[in-house]
XYZ file of C-alpha atoms in Angstrom:
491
model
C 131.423 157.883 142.366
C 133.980 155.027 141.915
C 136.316 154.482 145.048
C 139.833 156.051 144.976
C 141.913 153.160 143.777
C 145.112 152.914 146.078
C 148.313 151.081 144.465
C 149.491 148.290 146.860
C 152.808 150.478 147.862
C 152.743 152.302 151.404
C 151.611 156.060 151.359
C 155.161 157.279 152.129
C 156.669 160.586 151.681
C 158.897 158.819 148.793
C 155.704 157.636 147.234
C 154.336 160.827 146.852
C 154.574 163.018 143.521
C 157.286 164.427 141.849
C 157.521 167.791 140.346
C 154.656 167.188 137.252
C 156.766 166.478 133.920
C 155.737 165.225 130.546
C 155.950 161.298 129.790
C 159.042 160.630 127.342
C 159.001 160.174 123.883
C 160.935 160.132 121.122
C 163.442 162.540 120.468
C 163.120 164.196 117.144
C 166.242 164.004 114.923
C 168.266 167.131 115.129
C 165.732 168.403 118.121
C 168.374 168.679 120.713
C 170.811 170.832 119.072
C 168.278 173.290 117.792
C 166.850 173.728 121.221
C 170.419 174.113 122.652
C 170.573 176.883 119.969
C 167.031 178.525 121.150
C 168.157 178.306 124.463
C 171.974 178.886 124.617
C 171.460 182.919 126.173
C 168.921 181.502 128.416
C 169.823 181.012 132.391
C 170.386 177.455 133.972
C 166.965 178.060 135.751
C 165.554 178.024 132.733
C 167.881 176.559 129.833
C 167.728 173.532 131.826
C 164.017 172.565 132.054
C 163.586 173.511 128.183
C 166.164 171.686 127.408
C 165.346 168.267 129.095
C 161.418 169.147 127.160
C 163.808 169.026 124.207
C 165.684 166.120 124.921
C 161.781 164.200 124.985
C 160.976 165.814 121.257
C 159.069 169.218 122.586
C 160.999 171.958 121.054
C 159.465 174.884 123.018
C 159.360 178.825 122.166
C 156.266 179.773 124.204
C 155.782 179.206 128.322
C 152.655 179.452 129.509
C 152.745 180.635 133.137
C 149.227 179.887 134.915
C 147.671 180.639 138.340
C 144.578 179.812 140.177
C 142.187 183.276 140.976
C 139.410 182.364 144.013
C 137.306 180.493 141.753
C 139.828 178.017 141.040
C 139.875 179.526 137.371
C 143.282 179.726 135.438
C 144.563 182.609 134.853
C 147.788 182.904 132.820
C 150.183 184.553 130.259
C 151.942 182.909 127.497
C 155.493 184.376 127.422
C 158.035 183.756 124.517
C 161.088 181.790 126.299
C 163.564 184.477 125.264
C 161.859 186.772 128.011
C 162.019 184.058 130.448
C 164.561 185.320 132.571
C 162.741 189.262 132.846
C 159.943 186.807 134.437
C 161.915 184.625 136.340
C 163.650 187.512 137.746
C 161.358 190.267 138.641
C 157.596 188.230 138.031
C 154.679 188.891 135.702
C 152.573 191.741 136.563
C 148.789 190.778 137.210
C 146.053 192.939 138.519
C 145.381 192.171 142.166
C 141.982 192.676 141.306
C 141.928 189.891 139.100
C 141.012 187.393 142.214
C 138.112 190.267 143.018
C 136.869 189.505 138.994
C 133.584 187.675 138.984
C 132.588 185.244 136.264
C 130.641 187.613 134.160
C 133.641 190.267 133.904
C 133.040 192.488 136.687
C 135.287 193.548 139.417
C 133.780 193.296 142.548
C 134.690 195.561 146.072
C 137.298 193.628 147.553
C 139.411 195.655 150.689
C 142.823 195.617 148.478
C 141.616 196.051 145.355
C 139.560 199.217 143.900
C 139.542 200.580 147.388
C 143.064 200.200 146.704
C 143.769 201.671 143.372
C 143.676 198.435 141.880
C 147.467 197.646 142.808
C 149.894 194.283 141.403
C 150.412 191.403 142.488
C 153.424 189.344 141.131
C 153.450 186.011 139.463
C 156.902 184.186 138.771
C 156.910 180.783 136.607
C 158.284 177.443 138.547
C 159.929 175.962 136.078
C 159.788 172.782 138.199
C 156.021 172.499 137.101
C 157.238 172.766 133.379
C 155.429 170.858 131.308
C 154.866 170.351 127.526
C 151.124 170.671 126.371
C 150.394 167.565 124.121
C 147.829 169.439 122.199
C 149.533 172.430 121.925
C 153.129 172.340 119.654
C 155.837 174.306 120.759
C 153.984 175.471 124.265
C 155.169 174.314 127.562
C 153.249 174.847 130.699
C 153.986 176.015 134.378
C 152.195 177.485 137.710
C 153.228 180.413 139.223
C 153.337 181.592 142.070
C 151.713 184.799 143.232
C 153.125 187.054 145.767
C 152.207 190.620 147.271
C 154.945 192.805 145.714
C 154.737 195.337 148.691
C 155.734 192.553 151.943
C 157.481 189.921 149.557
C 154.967 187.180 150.877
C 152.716 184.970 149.403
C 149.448 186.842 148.125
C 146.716 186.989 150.594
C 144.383 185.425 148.401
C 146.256 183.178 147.021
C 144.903 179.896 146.872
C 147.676 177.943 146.254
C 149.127 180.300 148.955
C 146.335 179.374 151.157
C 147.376 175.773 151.322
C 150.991 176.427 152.091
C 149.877 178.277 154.773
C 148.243 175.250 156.369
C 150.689 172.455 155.621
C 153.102 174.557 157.086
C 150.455 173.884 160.383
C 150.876 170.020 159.584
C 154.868 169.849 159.306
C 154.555 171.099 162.787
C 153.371 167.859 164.017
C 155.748 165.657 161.802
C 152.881 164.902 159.078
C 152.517 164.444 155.606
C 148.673 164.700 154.214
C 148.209 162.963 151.397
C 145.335 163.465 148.873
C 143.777 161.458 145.776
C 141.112 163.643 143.984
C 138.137 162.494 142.884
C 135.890 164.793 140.078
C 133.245 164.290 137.525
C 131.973 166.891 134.990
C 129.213 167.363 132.236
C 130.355 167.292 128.648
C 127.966 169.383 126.403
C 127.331 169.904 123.152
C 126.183 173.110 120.906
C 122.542 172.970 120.948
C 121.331 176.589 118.920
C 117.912 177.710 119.919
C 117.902 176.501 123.168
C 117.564 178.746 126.190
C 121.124 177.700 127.113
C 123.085 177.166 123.350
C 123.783 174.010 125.216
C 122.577 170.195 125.654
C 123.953 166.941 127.545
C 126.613 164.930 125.183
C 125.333 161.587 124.047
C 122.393 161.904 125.459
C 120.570 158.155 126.619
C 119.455 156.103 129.540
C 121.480 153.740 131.474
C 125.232 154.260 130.897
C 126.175 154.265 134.079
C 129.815 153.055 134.746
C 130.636 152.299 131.016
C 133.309 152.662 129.069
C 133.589 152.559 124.619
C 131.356 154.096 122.121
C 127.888 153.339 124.607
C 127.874 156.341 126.031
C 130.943 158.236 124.009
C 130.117 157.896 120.556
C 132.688 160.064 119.562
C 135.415 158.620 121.883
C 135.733 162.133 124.049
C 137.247 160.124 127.000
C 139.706 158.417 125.579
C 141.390 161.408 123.863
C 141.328 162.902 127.359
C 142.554 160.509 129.780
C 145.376 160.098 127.346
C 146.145 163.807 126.888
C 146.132 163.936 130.480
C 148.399 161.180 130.926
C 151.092 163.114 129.004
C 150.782 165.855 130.795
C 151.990 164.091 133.550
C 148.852 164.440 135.609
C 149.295 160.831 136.788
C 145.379 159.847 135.851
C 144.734 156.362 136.738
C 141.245 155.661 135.361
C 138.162 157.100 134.122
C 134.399 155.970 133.246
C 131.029 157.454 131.938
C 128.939 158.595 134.856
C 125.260 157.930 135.731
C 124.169 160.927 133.675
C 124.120 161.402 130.481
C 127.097 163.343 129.520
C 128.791 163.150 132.561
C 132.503 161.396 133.244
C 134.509 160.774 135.839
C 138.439 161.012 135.958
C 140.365 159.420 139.366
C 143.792 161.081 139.709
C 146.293 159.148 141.434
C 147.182 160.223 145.434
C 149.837 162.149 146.075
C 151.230 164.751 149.218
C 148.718 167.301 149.037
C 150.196 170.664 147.232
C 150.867 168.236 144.567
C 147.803 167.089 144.354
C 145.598 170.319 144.550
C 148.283 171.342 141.412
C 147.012 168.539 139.356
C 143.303 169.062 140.426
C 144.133 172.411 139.311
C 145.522 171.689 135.968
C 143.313 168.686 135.477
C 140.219 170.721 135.462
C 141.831 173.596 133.082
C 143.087 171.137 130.986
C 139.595 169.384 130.346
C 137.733 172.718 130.260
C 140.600 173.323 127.479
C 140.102 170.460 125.502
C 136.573 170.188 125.172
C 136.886 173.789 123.493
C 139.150 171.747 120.981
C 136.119 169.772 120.373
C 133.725 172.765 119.834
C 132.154 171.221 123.068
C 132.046 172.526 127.044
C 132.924 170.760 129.712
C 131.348 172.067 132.694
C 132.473 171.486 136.772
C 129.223 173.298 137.647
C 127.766 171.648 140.615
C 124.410 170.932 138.995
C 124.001 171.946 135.501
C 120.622 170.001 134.840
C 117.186 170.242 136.469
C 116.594 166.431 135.590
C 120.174 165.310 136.371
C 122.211 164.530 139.278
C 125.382 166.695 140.231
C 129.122 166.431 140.008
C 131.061 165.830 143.136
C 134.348 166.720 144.239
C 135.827 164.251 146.412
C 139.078 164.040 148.336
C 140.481 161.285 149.550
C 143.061 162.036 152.861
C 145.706 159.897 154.790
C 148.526 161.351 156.439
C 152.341 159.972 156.672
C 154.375 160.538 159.100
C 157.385 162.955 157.449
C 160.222 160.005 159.417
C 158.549 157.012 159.212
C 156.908 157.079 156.083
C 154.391 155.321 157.086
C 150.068 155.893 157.397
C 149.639 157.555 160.650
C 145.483 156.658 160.210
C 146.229 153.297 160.645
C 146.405 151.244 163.822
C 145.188 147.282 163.274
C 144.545 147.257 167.064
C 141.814 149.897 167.453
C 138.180 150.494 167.070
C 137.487 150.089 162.868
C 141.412 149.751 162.573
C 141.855 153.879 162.832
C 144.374 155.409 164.851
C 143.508 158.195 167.400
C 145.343 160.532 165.281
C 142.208 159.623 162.294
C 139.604 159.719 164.763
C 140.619 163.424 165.771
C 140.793 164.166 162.046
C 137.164 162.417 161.628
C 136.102 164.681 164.671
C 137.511 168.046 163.035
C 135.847 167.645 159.705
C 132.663 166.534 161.205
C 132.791 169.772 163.797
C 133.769 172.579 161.133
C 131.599 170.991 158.245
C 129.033 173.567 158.057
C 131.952 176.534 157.322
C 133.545 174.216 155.097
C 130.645 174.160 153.020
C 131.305 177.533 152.237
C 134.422 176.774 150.522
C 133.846 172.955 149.059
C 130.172 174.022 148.122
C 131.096 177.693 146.852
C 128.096 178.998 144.398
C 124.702 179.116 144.831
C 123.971 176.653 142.329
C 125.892 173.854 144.848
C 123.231 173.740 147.207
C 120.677 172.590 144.032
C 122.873 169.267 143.925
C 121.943 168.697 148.095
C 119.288 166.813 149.214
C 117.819 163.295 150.175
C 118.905 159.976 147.838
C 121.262 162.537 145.670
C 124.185 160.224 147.181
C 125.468 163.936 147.863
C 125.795 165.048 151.367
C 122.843 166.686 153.389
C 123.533 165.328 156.704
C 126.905 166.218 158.897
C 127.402 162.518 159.315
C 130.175 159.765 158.880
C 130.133 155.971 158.069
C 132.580 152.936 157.174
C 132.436 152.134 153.939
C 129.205 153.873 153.643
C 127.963 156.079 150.320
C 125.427 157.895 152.249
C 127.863 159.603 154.427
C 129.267 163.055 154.161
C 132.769 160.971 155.251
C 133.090 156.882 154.480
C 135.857 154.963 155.782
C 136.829 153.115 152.895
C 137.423 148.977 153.752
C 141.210 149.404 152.599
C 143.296 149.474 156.049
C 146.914 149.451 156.324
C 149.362 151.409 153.977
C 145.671 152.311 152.799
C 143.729 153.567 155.577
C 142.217 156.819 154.659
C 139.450 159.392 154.487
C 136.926 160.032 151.575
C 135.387 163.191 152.089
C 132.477 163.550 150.315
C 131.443 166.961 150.953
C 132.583 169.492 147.816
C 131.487 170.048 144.188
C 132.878 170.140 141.383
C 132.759 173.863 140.734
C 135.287 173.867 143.649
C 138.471 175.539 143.799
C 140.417 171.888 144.354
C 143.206 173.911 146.542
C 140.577 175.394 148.589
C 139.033 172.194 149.146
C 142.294 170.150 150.238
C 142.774 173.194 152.078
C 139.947 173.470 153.932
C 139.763 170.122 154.583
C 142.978 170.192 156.497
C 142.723 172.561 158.402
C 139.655 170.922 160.044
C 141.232 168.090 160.400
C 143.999 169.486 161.928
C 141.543 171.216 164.693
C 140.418 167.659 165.405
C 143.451 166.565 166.098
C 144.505 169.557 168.163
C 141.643 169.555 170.063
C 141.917 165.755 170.907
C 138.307 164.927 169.658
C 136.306 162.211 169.354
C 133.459 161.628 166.577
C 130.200 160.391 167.306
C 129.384 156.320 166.279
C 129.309 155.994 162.684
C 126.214 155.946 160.746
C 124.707 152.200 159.898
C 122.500 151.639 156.905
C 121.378 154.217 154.394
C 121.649 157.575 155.758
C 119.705 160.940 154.809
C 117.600 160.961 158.187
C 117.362 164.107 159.763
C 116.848 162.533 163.582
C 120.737 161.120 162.895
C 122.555 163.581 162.416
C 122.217 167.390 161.675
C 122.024 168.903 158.486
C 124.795 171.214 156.229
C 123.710 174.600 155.595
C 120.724 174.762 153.014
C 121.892 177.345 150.746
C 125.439 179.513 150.365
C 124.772 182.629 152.240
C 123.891 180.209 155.663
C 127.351 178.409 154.850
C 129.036 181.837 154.398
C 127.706 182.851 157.946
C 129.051 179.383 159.371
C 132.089 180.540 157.812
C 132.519 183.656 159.704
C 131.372 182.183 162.820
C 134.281 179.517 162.748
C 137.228 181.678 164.310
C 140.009 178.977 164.548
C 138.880 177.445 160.636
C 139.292 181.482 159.597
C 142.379 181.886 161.870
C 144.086 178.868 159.904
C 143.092 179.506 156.773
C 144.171 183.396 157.368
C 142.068 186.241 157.867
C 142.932 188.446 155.017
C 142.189 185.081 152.364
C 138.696 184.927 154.526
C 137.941 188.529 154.524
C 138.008 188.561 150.517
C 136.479 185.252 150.002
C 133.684 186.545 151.909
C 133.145 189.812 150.017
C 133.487 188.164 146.689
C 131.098 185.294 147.483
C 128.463 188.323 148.870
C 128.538 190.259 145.752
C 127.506 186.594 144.294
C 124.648 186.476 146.720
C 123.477 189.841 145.894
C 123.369 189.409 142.352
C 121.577 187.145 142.209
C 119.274 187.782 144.738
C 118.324 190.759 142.102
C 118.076 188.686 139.171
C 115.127 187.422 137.382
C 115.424 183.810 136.311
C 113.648 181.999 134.127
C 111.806 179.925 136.580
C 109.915 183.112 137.934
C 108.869 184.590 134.846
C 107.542 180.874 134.061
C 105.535 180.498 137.508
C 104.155 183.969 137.967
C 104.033 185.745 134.467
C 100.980 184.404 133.052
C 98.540 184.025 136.307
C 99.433 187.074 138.277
């Protein structure tokens, strides 16, 4: 919930990321040559990241090549660096169907996948995302990226993919986005005999906003936000939340591929080492029937890709925005209810909606307003920027930037204007209208929204659509809990 802290420097093209890379340390004695041994046979492509890892201390013999299925899940292989150059050359061989594969294991009917004969796709390592794991000796890790080995292209449902597809829409009008990512998350504990196995870490009232032992008795946060730092994740800051067990991480902004790759990794690498811990962390949307939810918020300025400088900001117009963010404004505002489908994904996401949740309900906007779906934060200048406040946590973060985008960039094709912004504490239905209730009425705003599905692509759309049905269906069919507990004893 904390605001997106922007360093004083202009958003410019030259202040956005750099390929991610581990922080320095201290080389060990002797590490060098032994790596220049390990890694003599070895192409340039790849002798040469492994051995700058070496020249920092990380003598590496495993690569760990990972890639984001629809979920925003990691999927990977761990590949000893002597067979670098088979995957480097012709790519790792994945199961398309593994983006069709739901969280319980099974494969669902996706066009392209058992209809199909369950055919590849292909996954090659960029080494330019090499990075050594911290908690993990002797591993270094990369993304890959997927491709359709039939056409050559990017896969259809790649996600990663997906968001190439529509910056390649923004470099056509000389712009830059650039994103800082916002996400919180629920750190449990084992809790045997309990209908879950699970219970809220450090569980008591009132920590909301802390830091120290208070409300992390056993000092989870720090651990993380430093791991994280040396991953090269470029985390700025993080704090307990207002629920029990819940924290908040702010990653620093960035141009926006690199910024959906380190919301990627980010939430992997939590996920990851909370199992260190014997502990979960959890991105579901709302994990708790007493508890709040974790949101997934984005932060969004553009640059122009010859100026370098924020094309949202103009100190002579109406709240200091330029046309250009008042088109963007419009966009997000107009396409919100099909972006719910992808920034509100599951059908637990629509539990965390509702009325004082300080989660969105209403299709609404405000200036440095909370209770908007979008708030202007007061920063203008080099600063002037976007916070939408629309997805989840359990959000695929390069779906989200995505999708985000791509309404935007509707807005400012279409040359529209939002409505006035909300004043005072929103959540009132005669102000504005309402996102969709539940995830099959955002998946039907989806399909109705031919130019979102038209940017996005319609092949990605087609299977996101399938796969997030099956979810529907399932669980439409399954008995929970709460029924057996309301009708099992009276009727």
């Amino acid at each position: 919930m904390s605001a997106q802290q922007y360093p004083s420097p202009s958003h410019s093209a030259a202040a956005s990321a750099t390929p991610v890379a581990s922080a320095p340390a201290s080389p060990a004695e002797g590490a060098a040559p032994a790596a220049v041994t390990r890694y003599a046979a070895l192409p340039p492509q790849a002798r040469e990241p492994l051995e700058r890892l070496a020249a920092q201390g990380h003598e590496i013999d495993v690569v760990r090549v990972t890639f984001p299925d629809l979920l925003g899940t990691d999927r990977a292989r761990d590949i000893l660096v002597e067979h670098l150059p088979s995957a480097l050359g012709h790519g790792l061989a994945f199961c398309r169907a593994v983006y069709h594969t739901s969280p319980r294991g099974d494969t669902v009917d996706v066009a392209g996948g058992l209809d199909a004969g369950l055919p590849d796709i292909l996954v090659k390592p960029d080494l330019s995302t090499l990075v050594a794991l911290p908690w993990e000796p002797g591993v270094a890790w990369c993304l890959g990226e997927a491709t359709d080995p039939a056409t050559g292209e990017r896969a259809p449902e790649s996600p990663r993919g997906v968001l190439q597809r529509v910056l390649d829409a923004w470099a056509e009008y000389g712009l830059i986005p650039v994103v800082g990512p916002e996400l919180e998350y629920f750190l449990c504990e084992e809790a045997p005999g309990t209908p879950t196995g699970w219970r809220r870490y450090a569980e008591a009232p009132g920590n909301i906003y802390t830091a120290g032992l208070r409300g992390d008795p056993e000092r989870h946060l720090l651990r993380t936000i430093r791991h994280l730092r040396d991953l090269g994740l470029r985390v700025t800051a993080g704090n307990h939340e207002y629920s029990s067990g819940q924290f908040e991480i702010n990653l620093d902004h960035s141009e926006a591929l690199d910024a959906a790759d380190r919301g990627f990794r980010f939430k992997a690498a939590v996920k990851e080492l909370a199992r260190k811990e014997g502990k979960l962390a959890t991105f579901m949307a709302k994990p708790f029937n007493d508890e709040g939810g974790s949101g997934f918020h984005i932060h969004l300025s553009a640059v122009s890709d010859t100026s370098g400088e924020n094309a949202f900001d103009d100190a002579s117009a109406t709240h200091g925005l330029s046309d250009l963010a008042r088109h963007a404004i419009a966009g997000i505002l107009a396409h919100a209810p099909a972006l719910a489908a992808l920034q509100n994904p599951t059908i637990n996401s629509y539990k965390r909606f509702g009325p004082d949740t300080l989660a969105p309900w209403l299709i609404d906007w405000g200036l440095d307003n909370r209770s908007a779906m979008l708030r202007i934060p007061p920063e203008r200048g080099a600063a002037s920027r976007l916070e939408v406040r629309l997805g989840d946590a359990s959000a695929n973060p390069y779906l989200v930037i995505a999708s985000t985008l791509a309404a935007a960039l509707l807005g400012i094709r279409a040359g529209e204007e939002p409505p006035a912004p909300l004043e005072g504490y929103g959540y009132d239905v005669s102000k504005a209208p309402q996102l969709p209730a539940s995830l099959p009425a955002a998946l039907d705003a989806l399909v109705a929204d031919g130019p979102l599905t038209e940017l996005l692509g319609k092949d990605f759309t087609s299977s996101f659509l399938a796969y997030k049905r099956n979810e529907v269906d399932r669980f439409q069919q399954h008995v929970t809990d709460w029924e057996f507990g309301e009708y099992a004893y009276h009727l």
